[in-house]
Amino acid sequence: VSRKEFLAWVASLPPDTRDAEVETHFGIRAPVPASSPPGDHLIGYHASGVAPILHALLEVPVTADDTVIDLGAGLGKVAFLARLLTSATVRGIEIQPTLVHRARAAATRLGLDVKFAQADARTAAIEDGSVFFLYVPFTGPVLEEVVRRVENVARRHAIVVCALGIDLDREANWLVRRQIDSFWLAIYDSVVPGVPPRSANRRSVLGDQAVTIACERRA
Ligand SMILES: C[S@@+](CC[C@H](N)C(=O)[O-])C[C@H]1O[C@@H](n2cnc3c(N)ncnc32)[C@H](O)[C@@H]1O
């Protein structure tokens, strides 16, 4: 399906069942084996909502020349939506092998060119990322370590970090939070002396339907 058709279908779904229907469509709805949480300070799998993901894709905005990296990708919901809706290069990094196998199988079934690395975000290759997404994958010292790695990327090129359910304000003084109307989603731009900022001329390829979905609040 095209981006437009997919968005029209998502917009037609009632907000209360939308996430379940999208996950069923992607083939990632089935329950996850009880192996989570995967380690100290690591958080188990839970899928992000369609609305905040679209909000992030619009707000960044993610465009076809971006490389989006979902740190703690789970079954790939963020990765699939990002690829389908923006044509960006997308990679998921996920520590749990069973989730990675299922995410790769879903990508193949869907014909979506999304790569999943079975790796720990503390050591995985992330240097090419221009947009990072984190939905509470880890906390405490692990989050600090990964944020330091992301900072090293930002020392080479400007990046945007989308954080869902976690606050990075205290983690990183090199990240500047945007003023957006969302309780759960925070978007940060890297500001590193000597590194040119991301171009302000980017326009989202997502249309009005995506805006409507992104702005919807559950009752
Ligand atoms: C809350 S889920 C988010 C899933 C997905 N990003 C989404 O938004 O739908 C967090 C994921 O991070 C993974 N994770 C936790 N610690 C990790 C680490 N150190 N490296 C890579 N993945 C990790 C977990 O296995 C889990 O699947």
CSV table of C-alpha atoms and ligand atoms in Angstrom, one decimal:
chain,number,residue,atom,x,y,z
A,1,VAL,CA,0.0,0.0,0.0
A,2,SER,CA,1.1,3.6,-0.6
A,3,ARG,CA,1.8,6.0,2.2
A,4,LYS,CA,-1.4,7.9,1.5
A,5,GLU,CA,-3.6,4.7,1.4
A,6,PHE,CA,-2.0,3.5,4.7
A,7,LEU,CA,-2.6,6.8,6.4
A,8,ALA,CA,-6.2,7.0,5.2
A,9,TRP,CA,-6.8,3.5,6.6
A,10,VAL,CA,-5.2,4.4,9.9
A,11,ALA,CA,-7.2,7.6,10.1
A,12,SER,CA,-10.4,5.6,9.6
A,13,LEU,CA,-9.7,3.4,12.6
A,14,PRO,CA,-11.2,4.3,16.0
A,15,PRO,CA,-8.4,5.6,18.3
A,16,ASP,CA,-9.1,2.9,20.8
A,17,THR,CA,-8.4,0.0,18.5
A,18,ARG,CA,-6.0,1.7,16.2
A,19,ASP,CA,-2.8,0.4,17.7
A,20,ALA,CA,-4.0,-3.2,17.9
A,21,GLU,CA,-5.1,-3.0,14.2
A,22,VAL,CA,-1.8,-1.5,13.0
A,23,GLU,CA,0.2,-4.1,14.9
A,24,THR,CA,-2.0,-6.9,13.5
A,25,HIS,CA,-1.5,-5.5,10.0
A,26,PHE,CA,2.3,-5.5,10.6
A,27,GLY,CA,2.1,-9.1,12.0
A,28,ILE,CA,3.6,-8.0,15.3
A,29,ARG,CA,0.5,-8.2,17.5
A,30,ALA,CA,1.1,-11.7,19.1
A,31,PRO,CA,2.2,-11.8,22.7
A,32,VAL,CA,5.8,-11.6,23.5
A,33,PRO,CA,7.5,-14.5,25.4
A,34,ALA,CA,8.1,-13.8,29.1
A,35,SER,CA,11.8,-13.1,28.9
A,36,SER,CA,11.6,-9.4,29.8
A,37,PRO,CA,13.0,-7.4,31.4
A,38,PRO,CA,16.3,-8.4,29.6
A,39,GLY,CA,18.7,-7.2,32.3
A,40,ASP,CA,19.6,-4.7,35.0
A,41,HIS,CA,18.3,-1.3,34.1
A,42,LEU,CA,16.9,-2.7,30.9
A,43,ILE,CA,13.2,-2.4,30.2
A,44,GLY,CA,11.1,-5.2,28.6
A,45,TYR,CA,9.1,-4.9,25.4
A,46,HIS,CA,6.1,-2.7,25.0
A,47,ALA,CA,5.1,-1.1,21.8
A,48,SER,CA,4.8,2.7,21.3
A,49,GLY,CA,1.5,4.2,20.2
A,50,VAL,CA,0.9,5.2,16.6
A,51,ALA,CA,-0.1,8.7,17.6
A,52,PRO,CA,3.2,9.7,19.3
A,53,ILE,CA,5.3,7.9,16.6
A,54,LEU,CA,3.5,10.0,13.9
A,55,HIS,CA,3.9,13.1,16.0
A,56,ALA,CA,7.6,12.5,16.1
A,57,LEU,CA,7.9,11.8,12.4
A,58,LEU,CA,6.1,15.0,11.6
A,59,GLU,CA,7.8,17.2,14.2
A,60,VAL,CA,11.4,16.1,13.4
A,61,PRO,CA,10.5,16.0,10.4
A,62,VAL,CA,11.9,12.7,9.3
A,63,THR,CA,12.7,12.8,5.5
A,64,ALA,CA,14.0,10.3,3.0
A,65,ASP,CA,17.7,11.3,3.5
A,66,ASP,CA,17.5,10.6,7.3
A,67,THR,CA,18.9,7.5,9.0
A,68,VAL,CA,16.5,6.6,11.8
A,69,ILE,CA,17.8,4.4,14.6
A,70,ASP,CA,15.3,2.9,17.1
A,71,LEU,CA,17.4,2.1,20.2
A,72,GLY,CA,15.5,-0.9,21.7
A,73,ALA,CA,13.4,-1.6,18.6
A,74,GLY,CA,11.2,-4.4,20.0
A,75,LEU,CA,9.1,-5.9,17.2
A,76,GLY,CA,9.7,-3.0,15.0
A,77,LYS,CA,6.6,-0.8,15.2
A,78,VAL,CA,8.5,2.5,15.1
A,79,ALA,CA,10.9,1.2,12.5
A,80,PHE,CA,8.1,0.0,10.1
A,81,LEU,CA,6.0,3.2,10.5
A,82,ALA,CA,9.1,5.4,9.9
A,83,ARG,CA,10.1,3.4,6.8
A,84,LEU,CA,6.6,3.2,5.3
A,85,LEU,CA,5.8,6.8,5.9
A,86,THR,CA,9.0,8.7,5.2
A,87,SER,CA,11.2,6.3,3.1
A,88,ALA,CA,14.1,7.1,5.4
A,89,THR,CA,16.8,4.5,6.0
A,90,VAL,CA,15.7,2.8,9.2
A,91,ARG,CA,17.5,0.4,11.6
A,92,GLY,CA,16.3,-1.1,14.8
A,93,ILE,CA,18.7,-2.2,17.5
A,94,GLU,CA,17.3,-4.8,19.8
A,95,ILE,CA,18.9,-6.9,22.5
A,96,GLN,CA,16.4,-9.8,22.7
A,97,PRO,CA,17.0,-12.3,19.9
A,98,THR,CA,13.4,-13.6,19.9
A,99,LEU,CA,12.1,-10.1,19.2
A,100,VAL,CA,14.7,-9.5,16.5
A,101,HIS,CA,13.8,-12.8,14.7
A,102,ARG,CA,10.1,-11.8,14.7
A,103,ALA,CA,10.8,-8.2,13.6
A,104,ARG,CA,13.0,-9.5,10.7
A,105,ALA,CA,10.3,-12.0,9.7
A,106,ALA,CA,7.7,-9.2,9.7
A,107,ALA,CA,9.9,-6.9,7.6
A,108,THR,CA,10.2,-9.7,5.0
A,109,ARG,CA,6.5,-10.4,5.0
A,110,LEU,CA,5.8,-6.6,4.6
A,111,GLY,CA,8.4,-6.1,2.0
A,112,LEU,CA,9.8,-3.2,4.0
A,113,ASP,CA,13.6,-2.6,3.8
A,114,VAL,CA,14.3,-2.2,7.5
A,115,LYS,CA,17.3,-3.8,9.1
A,116,PHE,CA,17.3,-5.1,12.7
A,117,ALA,CA,20.6,-5.6,14.5
A,118,GLN,CA,20.6,-8.0,17.4
A,119,ALA,CA,22.8,-5.9,19.6
A,120,ASP,CA,23.1,-4.0,22.9
A,121,ALA,CA,22.7,-0.2,22.4
A,122,ARG,CA,25.8,0.2,24.5
A,123,THR,CA,28.0,-1.4,21.8
A,124,ALA,CA,25.9,-1.4,18.6
A,125,ALA,CA,27.0,0.7,15.5
A,126,ILE,CA,25.1,4.0,15.6
A,127,GLU,CA,27.5,6.4,14.0
A,128,ASP,CA,25.3,6.9,10.9
A,129,GLY,CA,22.1,7.9,12.7
A,130,SER,CA,20.6,11.3,12.1
A,131,VAL,CA,17.4,10.7,14.1
A,132,PHE,CA,17.3,8.5,17.3
A,133,PHE,CA,14.2,7.2,18.9
A,134,LEU,CA,14.0,5.9,22.5
A,135,TYR,CA,10.9,4.6,24.1
A,136,VAL,CA,12.1,3.8,27.7
A,137,PRO,CA,14.5,1.1,26.6
A,138,PHE,CA,16.7,1.4,29.7
A,139,THR,CA,17.3,3.6,32.7
A,140,GLY,CA,20.0,4.8,35.1
A,141,PRO,CA,23.6,4.0,34.2
A,142,VAL,CA,22.7,2.2,30.9
A,143,LEU,CA,20.8,5.3,29.7
A,144,GLU,CA,23.7,7.5,30.7
A,145,GLU,CA,26.1,5.3,28.8
A,146,VAL,CA,24.0,5.2,25.6
A,147,VAL,CA,23.4,9.0,25.8
A,148,ARG,CA,27.2,9.5,25.9
A,149,ARG,CA,27.5,7.3,22.8
A,150,VAL,CA,24.8,9.3,21.0
A,151,GLU,CA,26.6,12.5,22.0
A,152,ASN,CA,29.7,11.2,20.2
A,153,VAL,CA,27.6,10.9,17.1
A,154,ALA,CA,26.4,14.5,17.6
A,155,ARG,CA,30.0,15.6,17.7
A,156,ARG,CA,30.2,14.6,14.0
A,157,HIS,CA,26.8,15.7,12.6
A,158,ALA,CA,23.6,17.3,14.0
A,159,ILE,CA,21.0,14.8,15.2
A,160,VAL,CA,17.5,14.8,16.6
A,161,VAL,CA,16.6,12.6,19.5
A,162,CYS,CA,12.9,11.6,20.1
A,163,ALA,CA,12.3,10.3,23.6
A,164,LEU,CA,9.0,8.8,24.6
A,165,GLY,CA,8.3,8.3,28.3
A,166,ILE,CA,11.8,9.4,29.3
A,167,ASP,CA,13.2,12.8,30.1
A,168,LEU,CA,16.7,13.5,28.8
A,169,ASP,CA,17.0,17.1,30.2
A,170,ARG,CA,19.2,16.1,33.0
A,171,GLU,CA,21.1,13.5,31.0
A,172,ALA,CA,22.5,15.8,28.4
A,173,ASN,CA,23.2,19.5,28.4
A,174,TRP,CA,24.1,19.3,24.7
A,175,LEU,CA,20.5,18.4,23.9
A,176,VAL,CA,18.0,21.3,23.5
A,177,ARG,CA,14.4,20.4,24.0
A,178,ARG,CA,11.8,21.7,21.6
A,179,GLN,CA,8.6,23.2,22.8
A,180,ILE,CA,6.0,20.8,21.6
A,181,ASP,CA,2.5,20.0,22.9
A,182,SER,CA,3.0,16.5,24.2
A,183,PHE,CA,3.2,15.0,27.6
A,184,TRP,CA,4.9,11.7,26.6
A,185,LEU,CA,7.0,12.8,23.7
A,186,ALA,CA,10.1,15.0,24.0
A,187,ILE,CA,12.1,16.1,20.9
A,188,TYR,CA,15.7,17.3,21.3
A,189,ASP,CA,18.1,18.9,18.9
A,190,SER,CA,21.8,18.4,19.4
A,191,VAL,CA,23.8,21.6,19.8
A,192,VAL,CA,27.5,21.0,19.7
A,193,PRO,CA,29.9,23.9,19.1
A,194,GLY,CA,31.5,23.6,15.7
A,195,VAL,CA,28.8,21.2,14.3
A,196,PRO,CA,26.5,22.8,11.8
A,197,PRO,CA,22.8,22.5,12.8
A,198,ARG,CA,20.4,20.4,10.8
A,199,SER,CA,18.8,22.1,7.9
A,200,ALA,CA,15.7,24.1,8.7
A,201,ASN,CA,14.4,23.6,5.2
A,202,ARG,CA,13.1,20.1,5.7
A,203,ARG,CA,9.4,19.5,5.1
A,204,SER,CA,7.5,16.5,6.3
A,205,VAL,CA,6.2,14.3,3.5
A,206,LEU,CA,3.3,13.3,5.7
A,207,GLY,CA,0.0,15.1,5.0
A,208,ASP,CA,-3.0,16.4,7.0
A,209,GLN,CA,-4.2,12.9,7.9
A,210,ALA,CA,-1.0,12.2,9.8
A,211,VAL,CA,-1.4,15.5,11.7
A,212,THR,CA,-5.0,14.5,12.7
A,213,ILE,CA,-3.8,11.1,13.9
A,214,ALA,CA,-0.8,12.5,15.8
A,215,CYS,CA,-2.9,15.2,17.5
A,216,GLU,CA,-5.7,12.9,18.7
A,217,ARG,CA,-6.0,12.4,22.4
A,218,ARG,CA,-7.6,9.4,24.0
A,219,ALA,CA,-10.6,10.2,26.2
B,1,LIG,C1,9.6,-0.2,25.7
B,1,LIG,S1,10.3,-1.3,24.4
B,1,LIG,C2,10.2,-0.2,23.0
B,1,LIG,C3,10.0,-0.9,21.6
B,1,LIG,C4,9.9,-0.1,20.4
B,1,LIG,N1,11.0,0.9,20.4
B,1,LIG,C5,8.6,0.7,20.3
B,1,LIG,O1,8.6,1.8,20.6
B,1,LIG,O2,7.6,0.1,19.9
B,1,LIG,C6,12.0,-1.3,24.8
B,1,LIG,C7,12.8,-2.3,24.1
B,1,LIG,O3,14.2,-2.0,24.3
B,1,LIG,C8,14.9,-3.3,24.4
B,1,LIG,N2,16.2,-3.1,25.1
B,1,LIG,C9,16.4,-3.0,26.4
B,1,LIG,N3,17.7,-2.8,26.7
B,1,LIG,C10,18.3,-2.8,25.5
B,1,LIG,C11,19.7,-2.6,25.2
B,1,LIG,N4,20.6,-2.4,26.1
B,1,LIG,N5,20.0,-2.6,23.8
B,1,LIG,C12,19.1,-2.9,22.9
B,1,LIG,N6,17.8,-3.0,23.2
B,1,LIG,C13,17.4,-3.0,24.5
B,1,LIG,C14,13.9,-4.2,25.1
B,1,LIG,O4,14.2,-5.6,24.8
B,1,LIG,C15,12.6,-3.7,24.5
B,1,LIG,O5,12.2,-4.5,23.3
